[in-house]
Coordinates of C-alpha atoms in Angstrom, one line a residue:
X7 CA -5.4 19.1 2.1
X8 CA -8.0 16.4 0.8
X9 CA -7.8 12.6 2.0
X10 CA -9.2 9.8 -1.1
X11 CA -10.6 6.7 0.1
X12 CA -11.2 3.5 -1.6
X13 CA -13.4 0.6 -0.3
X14 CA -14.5 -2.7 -1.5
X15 CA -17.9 -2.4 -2.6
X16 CA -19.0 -6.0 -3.6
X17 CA -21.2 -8.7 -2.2
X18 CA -18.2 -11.5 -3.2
X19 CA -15.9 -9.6 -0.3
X20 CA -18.9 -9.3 2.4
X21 CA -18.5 -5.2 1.5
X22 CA -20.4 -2.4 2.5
X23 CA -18.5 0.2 1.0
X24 CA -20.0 3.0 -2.5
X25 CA -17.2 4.1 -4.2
X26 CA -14.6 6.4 -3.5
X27 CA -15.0 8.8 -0.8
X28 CA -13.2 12.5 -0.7
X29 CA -12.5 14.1 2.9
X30 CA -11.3 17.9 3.6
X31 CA -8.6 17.1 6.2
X32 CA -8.6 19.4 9.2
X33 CA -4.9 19.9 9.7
X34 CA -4.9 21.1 13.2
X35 CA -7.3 17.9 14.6
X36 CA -6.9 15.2 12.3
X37 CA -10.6 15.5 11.9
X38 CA -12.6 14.4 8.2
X39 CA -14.9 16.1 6.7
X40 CA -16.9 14.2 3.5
X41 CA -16.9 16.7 0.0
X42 CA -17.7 14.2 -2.2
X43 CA -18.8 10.3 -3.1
X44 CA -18.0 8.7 -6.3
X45 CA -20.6 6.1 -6.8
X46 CA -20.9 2.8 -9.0
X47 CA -17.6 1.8 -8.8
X48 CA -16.9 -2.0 -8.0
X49 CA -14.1 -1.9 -5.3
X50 CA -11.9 1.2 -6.1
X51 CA -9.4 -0.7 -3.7
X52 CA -6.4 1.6 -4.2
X53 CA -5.8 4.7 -5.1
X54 CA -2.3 6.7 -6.4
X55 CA -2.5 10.4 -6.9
X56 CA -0.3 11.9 -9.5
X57 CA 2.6 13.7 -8.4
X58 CA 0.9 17.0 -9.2
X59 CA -2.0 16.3 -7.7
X60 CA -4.3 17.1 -10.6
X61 CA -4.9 13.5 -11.3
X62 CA -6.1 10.0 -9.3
X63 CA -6.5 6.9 -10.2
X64 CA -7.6 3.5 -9.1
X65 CA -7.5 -0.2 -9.3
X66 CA -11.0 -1.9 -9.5
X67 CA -10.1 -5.2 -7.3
X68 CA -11.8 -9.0 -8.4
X69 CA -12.0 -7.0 -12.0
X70 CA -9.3 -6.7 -14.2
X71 CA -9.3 -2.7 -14.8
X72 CA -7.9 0.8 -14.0
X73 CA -9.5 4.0 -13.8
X74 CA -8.5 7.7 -14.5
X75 CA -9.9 11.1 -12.7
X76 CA -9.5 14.8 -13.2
X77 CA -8.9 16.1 -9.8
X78 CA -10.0 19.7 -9.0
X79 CA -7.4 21.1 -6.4
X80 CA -9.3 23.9 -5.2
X81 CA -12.2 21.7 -4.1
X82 CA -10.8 18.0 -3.8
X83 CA -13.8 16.9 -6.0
X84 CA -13.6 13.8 -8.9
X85 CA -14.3 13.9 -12.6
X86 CA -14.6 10.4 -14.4
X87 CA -11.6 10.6 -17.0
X88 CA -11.8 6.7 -18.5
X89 CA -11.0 3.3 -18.0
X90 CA -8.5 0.3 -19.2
X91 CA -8.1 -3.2 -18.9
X92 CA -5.0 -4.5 -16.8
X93 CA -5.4 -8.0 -18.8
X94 CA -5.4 -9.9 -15.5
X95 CA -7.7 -10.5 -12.5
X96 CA -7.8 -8.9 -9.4
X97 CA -5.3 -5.7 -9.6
X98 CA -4.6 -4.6 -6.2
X99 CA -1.6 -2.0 -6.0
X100 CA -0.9 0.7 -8.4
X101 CA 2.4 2.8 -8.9
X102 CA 2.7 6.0 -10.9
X103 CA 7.2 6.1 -12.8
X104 CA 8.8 9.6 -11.7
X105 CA 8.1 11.1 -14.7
X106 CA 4.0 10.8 -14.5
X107 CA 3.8 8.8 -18.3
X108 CA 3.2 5.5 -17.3
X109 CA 1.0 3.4 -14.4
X110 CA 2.5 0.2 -12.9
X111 CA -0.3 -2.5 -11.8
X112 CA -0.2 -4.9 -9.6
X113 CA -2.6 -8.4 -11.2
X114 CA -2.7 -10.2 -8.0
X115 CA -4.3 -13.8 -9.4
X116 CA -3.4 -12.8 -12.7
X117 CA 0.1 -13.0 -11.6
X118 CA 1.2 -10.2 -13.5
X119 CA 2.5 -6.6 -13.7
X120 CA 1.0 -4.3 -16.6
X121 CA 2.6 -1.3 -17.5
X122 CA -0.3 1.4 -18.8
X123 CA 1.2 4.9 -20.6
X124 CA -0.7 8.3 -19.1
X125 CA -2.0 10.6 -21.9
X126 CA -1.0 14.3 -21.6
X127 CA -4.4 14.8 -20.1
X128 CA -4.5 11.9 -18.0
X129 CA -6.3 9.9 -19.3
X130 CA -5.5 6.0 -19.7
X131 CA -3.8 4.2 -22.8
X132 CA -3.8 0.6 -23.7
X133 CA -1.6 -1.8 -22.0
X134 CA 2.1 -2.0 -23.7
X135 CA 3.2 -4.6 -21.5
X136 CA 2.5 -7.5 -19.2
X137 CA 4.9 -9.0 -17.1
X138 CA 4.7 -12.4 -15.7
X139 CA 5.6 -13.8 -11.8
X140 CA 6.8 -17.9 -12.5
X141 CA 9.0 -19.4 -9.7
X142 CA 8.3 -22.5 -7.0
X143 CA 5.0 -21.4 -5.0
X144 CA 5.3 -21.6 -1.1
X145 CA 3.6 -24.5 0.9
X146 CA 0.5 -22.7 1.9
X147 CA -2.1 -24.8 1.4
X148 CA -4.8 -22.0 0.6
X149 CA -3.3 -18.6 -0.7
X150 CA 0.0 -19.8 -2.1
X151 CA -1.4 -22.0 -5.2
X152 CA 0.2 -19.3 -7.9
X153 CA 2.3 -16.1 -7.8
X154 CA 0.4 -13.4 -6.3
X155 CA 2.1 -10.0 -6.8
X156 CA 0.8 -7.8 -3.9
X157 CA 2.4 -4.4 -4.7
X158 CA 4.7 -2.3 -7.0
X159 CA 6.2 0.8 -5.9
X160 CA 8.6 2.4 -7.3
X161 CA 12.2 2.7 -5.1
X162 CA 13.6 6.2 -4.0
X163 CA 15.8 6.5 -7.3
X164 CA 12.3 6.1 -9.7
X165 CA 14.6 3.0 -11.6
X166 CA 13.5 -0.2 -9.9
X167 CA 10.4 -1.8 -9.2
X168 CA 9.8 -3.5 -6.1
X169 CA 7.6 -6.0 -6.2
X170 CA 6.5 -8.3 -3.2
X171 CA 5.0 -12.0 -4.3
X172 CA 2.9 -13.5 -1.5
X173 CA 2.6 -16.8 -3.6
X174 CA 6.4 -17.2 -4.0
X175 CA 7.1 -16.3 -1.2
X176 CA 10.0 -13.7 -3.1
X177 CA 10.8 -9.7 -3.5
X178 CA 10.9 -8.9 -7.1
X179 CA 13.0 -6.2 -8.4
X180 CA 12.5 -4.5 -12.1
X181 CA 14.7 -1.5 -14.0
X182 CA 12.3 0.2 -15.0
X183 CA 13.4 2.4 -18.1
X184 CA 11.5 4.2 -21.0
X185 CA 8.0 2.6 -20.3
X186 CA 9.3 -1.1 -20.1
X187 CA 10.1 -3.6 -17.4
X188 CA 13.3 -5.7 -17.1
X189 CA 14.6 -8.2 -14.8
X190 CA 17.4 -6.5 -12.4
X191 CA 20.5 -8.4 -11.5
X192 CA 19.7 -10.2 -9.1
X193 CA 15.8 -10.6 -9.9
X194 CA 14.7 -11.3 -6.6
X195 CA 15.4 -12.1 -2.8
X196 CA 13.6 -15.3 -1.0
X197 CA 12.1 -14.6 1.9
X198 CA 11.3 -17.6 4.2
X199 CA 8.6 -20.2 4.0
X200 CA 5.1 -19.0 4.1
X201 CA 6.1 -15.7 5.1
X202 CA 4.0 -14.6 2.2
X203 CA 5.3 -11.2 1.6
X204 CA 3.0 -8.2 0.7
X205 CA 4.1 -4.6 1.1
X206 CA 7.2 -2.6 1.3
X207 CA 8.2 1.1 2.3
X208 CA 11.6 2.7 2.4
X209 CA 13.3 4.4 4.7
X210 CA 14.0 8.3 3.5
X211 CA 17.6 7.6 3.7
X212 CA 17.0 4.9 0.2
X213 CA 19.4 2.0 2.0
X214 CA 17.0 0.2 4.2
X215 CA 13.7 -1.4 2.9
X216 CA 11.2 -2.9 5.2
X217 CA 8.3 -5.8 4.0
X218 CA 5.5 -7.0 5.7
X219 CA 5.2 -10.3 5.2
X220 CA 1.2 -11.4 5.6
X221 CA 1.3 -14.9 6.0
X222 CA 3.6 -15.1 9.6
X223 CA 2.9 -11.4 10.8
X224 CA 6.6 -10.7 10.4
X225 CA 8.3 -7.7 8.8
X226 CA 12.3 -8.4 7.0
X227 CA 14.6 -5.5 7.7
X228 CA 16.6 -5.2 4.0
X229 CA 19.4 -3.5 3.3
X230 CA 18.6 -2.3 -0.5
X231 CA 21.4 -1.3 -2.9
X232 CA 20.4 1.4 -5.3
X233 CA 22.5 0.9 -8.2
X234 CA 21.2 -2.8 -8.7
X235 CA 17.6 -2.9 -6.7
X236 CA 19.3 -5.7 -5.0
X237 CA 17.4 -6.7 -1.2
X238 CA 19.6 -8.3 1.6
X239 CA 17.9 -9.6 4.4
X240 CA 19.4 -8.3 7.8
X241 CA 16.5 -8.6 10.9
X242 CA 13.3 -10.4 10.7
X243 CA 10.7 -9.6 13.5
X244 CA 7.2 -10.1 14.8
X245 CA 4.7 -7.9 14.2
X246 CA 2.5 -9.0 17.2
X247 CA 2.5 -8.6 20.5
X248 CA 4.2 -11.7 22.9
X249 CA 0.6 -12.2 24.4
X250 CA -1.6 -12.8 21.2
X251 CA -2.3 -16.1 20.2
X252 CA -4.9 -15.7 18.0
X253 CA -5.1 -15.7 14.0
X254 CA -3.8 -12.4 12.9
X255 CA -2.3 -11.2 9.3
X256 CA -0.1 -8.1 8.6
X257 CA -1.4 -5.9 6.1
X258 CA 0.2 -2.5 5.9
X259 CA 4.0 -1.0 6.9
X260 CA 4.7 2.7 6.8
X261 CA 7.6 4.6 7.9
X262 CA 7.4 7.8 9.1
X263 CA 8.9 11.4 7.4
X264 CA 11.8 11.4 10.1
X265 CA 12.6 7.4 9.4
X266 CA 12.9 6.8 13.0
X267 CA 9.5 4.6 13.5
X268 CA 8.1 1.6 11.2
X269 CA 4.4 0.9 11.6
X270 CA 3.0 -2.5 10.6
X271 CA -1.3 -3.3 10.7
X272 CA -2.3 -6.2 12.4
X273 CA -6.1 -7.9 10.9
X274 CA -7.1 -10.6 14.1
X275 CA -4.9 -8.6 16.8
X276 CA -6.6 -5.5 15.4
X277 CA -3.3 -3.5 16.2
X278 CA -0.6 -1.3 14.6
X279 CA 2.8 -2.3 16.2
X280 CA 5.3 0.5 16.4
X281 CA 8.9 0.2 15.9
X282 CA 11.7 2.0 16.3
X283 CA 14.6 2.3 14.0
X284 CA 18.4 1.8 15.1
X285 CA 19.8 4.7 13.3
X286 CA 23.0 2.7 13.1
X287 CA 22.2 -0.5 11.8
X288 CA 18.5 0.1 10.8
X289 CA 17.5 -3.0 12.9
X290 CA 13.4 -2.4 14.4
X291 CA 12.7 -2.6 18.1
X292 CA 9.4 -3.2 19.6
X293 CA 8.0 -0.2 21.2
X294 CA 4.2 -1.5 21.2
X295 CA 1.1 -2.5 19.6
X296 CA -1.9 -0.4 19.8
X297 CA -5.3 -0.8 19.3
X298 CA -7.0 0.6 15.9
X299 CA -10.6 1.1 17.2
X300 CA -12.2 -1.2 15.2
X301 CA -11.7 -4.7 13.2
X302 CA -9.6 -5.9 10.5
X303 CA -7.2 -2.5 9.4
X304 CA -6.5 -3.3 6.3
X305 CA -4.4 -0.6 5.7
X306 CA -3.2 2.5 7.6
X307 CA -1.0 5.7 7.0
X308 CA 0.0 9.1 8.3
X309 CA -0.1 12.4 7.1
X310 CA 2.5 14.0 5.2
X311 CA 3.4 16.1 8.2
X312 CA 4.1 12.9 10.3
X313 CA 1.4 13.8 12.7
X314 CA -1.6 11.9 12.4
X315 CA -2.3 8.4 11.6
X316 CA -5.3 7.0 10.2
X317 CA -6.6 3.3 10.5
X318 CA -9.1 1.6 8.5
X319 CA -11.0 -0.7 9.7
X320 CA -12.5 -2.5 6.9
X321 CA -15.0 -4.8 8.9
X322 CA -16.4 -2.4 11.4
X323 CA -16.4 0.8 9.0
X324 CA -14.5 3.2 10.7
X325 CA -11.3 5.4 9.7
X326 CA -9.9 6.1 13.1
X327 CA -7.8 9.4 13.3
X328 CA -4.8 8.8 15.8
X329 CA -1.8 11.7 17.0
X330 CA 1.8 10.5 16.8
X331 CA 4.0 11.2 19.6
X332 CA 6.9 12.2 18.5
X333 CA 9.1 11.2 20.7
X334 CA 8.0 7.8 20.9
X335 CA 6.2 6.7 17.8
X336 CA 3.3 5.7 19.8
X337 CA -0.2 6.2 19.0
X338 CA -2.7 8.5 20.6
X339 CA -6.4 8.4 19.9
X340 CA -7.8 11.9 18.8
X341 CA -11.4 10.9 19.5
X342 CA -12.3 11.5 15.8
X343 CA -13.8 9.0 13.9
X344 CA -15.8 8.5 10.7
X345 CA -18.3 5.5 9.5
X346 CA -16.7 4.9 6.0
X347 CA -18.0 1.3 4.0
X348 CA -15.6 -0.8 4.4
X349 CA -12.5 1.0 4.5
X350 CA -9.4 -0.2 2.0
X351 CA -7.1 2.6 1.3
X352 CA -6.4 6.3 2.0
X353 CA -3.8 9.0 -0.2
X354 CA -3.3 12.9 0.4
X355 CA -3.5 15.1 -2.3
X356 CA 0.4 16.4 -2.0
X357 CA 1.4 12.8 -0.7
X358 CA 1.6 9.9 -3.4
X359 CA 0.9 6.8 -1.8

């Protein structure tokens, strides 16, 4: 199994980071070892593998493009495929449709979700369609001057998109059918004030959706109706621990293979707070909030497997391997650690992100 990470690579983000790094992942340890760097990119900032595996691509973040790459499965290494405007600034999520033909993007100050078709060799075509985020922004003073569309996946049926607006403080959800976005029925949830809403993951059972909302450190327990892409807010909790009072803004949420655990980063606490899942009613209780080794984890995941976890740190430069317990959730450090240039974003080949 190979690990691709993305970093931010400019001055403008305070970034230390050279392109796109490829690990070998041992497995058995958790433990990274570096095949490959793809150079002279500007901030590569998230990655999506295609569901075969043979192809990657990325978002270039503060830009206003997408890129394409052959991937070679036998040795994890990256060929340069081409590139294509996303006709708005700062893309920062990417989502490939269940069929692998088209690319969903994310424009976060554009405000906007482009749709890109996938050539038979996978490759990128032009744009066919951008999408614009309009609605009430939220009172924050600073980041919620405009919609700000944080992330697009696509929901466990492949029909809706599910799109998180930390401006607007709303979930968006989109049919998505034969290459083109459409409003669903209803078009979105509101979430509260200033929760400023960034990332989602289901649970594997498709009837529970959880968001991080980046603004409050919260996460919004949803129940999620497939037939409509319709979100109902049931549970709203913290994602810190009673004791911090500092700064702090969520970032990430995972949930594990098993969908017993949800997994939400911390940047100022520095943490990943574990939750466990009510298998009944899907509600998340507080189990703990652990320490990522470093500063500011921007994002985190697990393996495929469910047994490892890793945490990047952008500001200190680390990716920080942990073991999950797995009858708790909790996290155990493995000891293995790698300097990586400011950190951003992590997929497995065999695991779309």
């Amino acid at each position: 199994m190979f690990a691709y990470v993305g970093s931010r690579t400019t001055r403008e983000r305070n970034a230390r980071g050279d392109g796109i790094s490829v690990y070998r992942v041992d497995t058995g340890t958790g433990a990274l070892e570096l095949v490959q760097l793809v150079k002279d990119l500007v901030n590569p900032s998230f990655l999506a593998l295609s569901a075969n595996g043979e192809h990657l691509y990325t978002v270039h973040g503060d830009l206003s493009d997408i890129s394409a790459f052959k991937v070679d499965k036998a040795s994890g290494k990256l060929t340069f495929l081409n590139r294509q405007s996303t006709q708005g600034k700062n893309p920062v999520h990417l989502a490939i449709d269940p069929t692998g033909r088209y690319v969903v993007v994310s424009n976060h100050i554009g405000a906007s979700l482009a749709v890109l078709p996938i050539a038979q060799d996978g490759s990128l075509h032009e744009i066919t369609q951008l999408v614009t985020l309009e609605g009430p922004i939220g009172p924050h003073r600073v980041e919620q001057k405009q919609a700000k569309p944080h992330f697009n996946p696509f929901d466990p049926t492949g029909q809706f998109v599910i799109v998180p607006d930390k401006g607007l403080d709303r979930v968006f959800s989109f049919r998505f059918k034969d290459g083109r976005l459409a409003p669903a029925d209803p078009a979105f949830v509101v979430t509260r004030e200033t929760a400023g809403p960034r990332h989602v993951a289901f649970h594997p059972n498709g009837a529970l959706a959880y968001v991080v909302n980046e603004l409050d450190s919260t996460v919004t327990t949803y129940r999620y109706t497939s037939s409509n892409g319709a979100l109902t807010p049931v549970q709203i909790v913290s994602s810190l621990p009673d004791t911090y009072t500092g700064n702090s803004r969520a970032s990430e949420i995972e949930v594990d293979p098993a969908g017993r655990f949800v997994y939400a980063s911390n940047r100022g606490d520095d943490s990943i707070a574990v939750f466990r899942i009510d298998p009944a009613s899907g509600h998340l209780a507080f189990v703990a909030a652990e320490s990522t080794g470093g500063r500011t984890p921007r994002f985190m995941t697990g393996t495929p497997d469910g047994r490892f976890m890793y945490a990047l740190n952008e500001d200190s430069d680390s990716i920080v391997a942990f073991a999950i317990d797995a009858a708790t959730g909790r996290l155990k450090p493995t000891g293995f650690s790698v300097a990586s240039g400011s950190p951003v974003c992590m997929v497995f080949s065999g695991h779309r992100a």
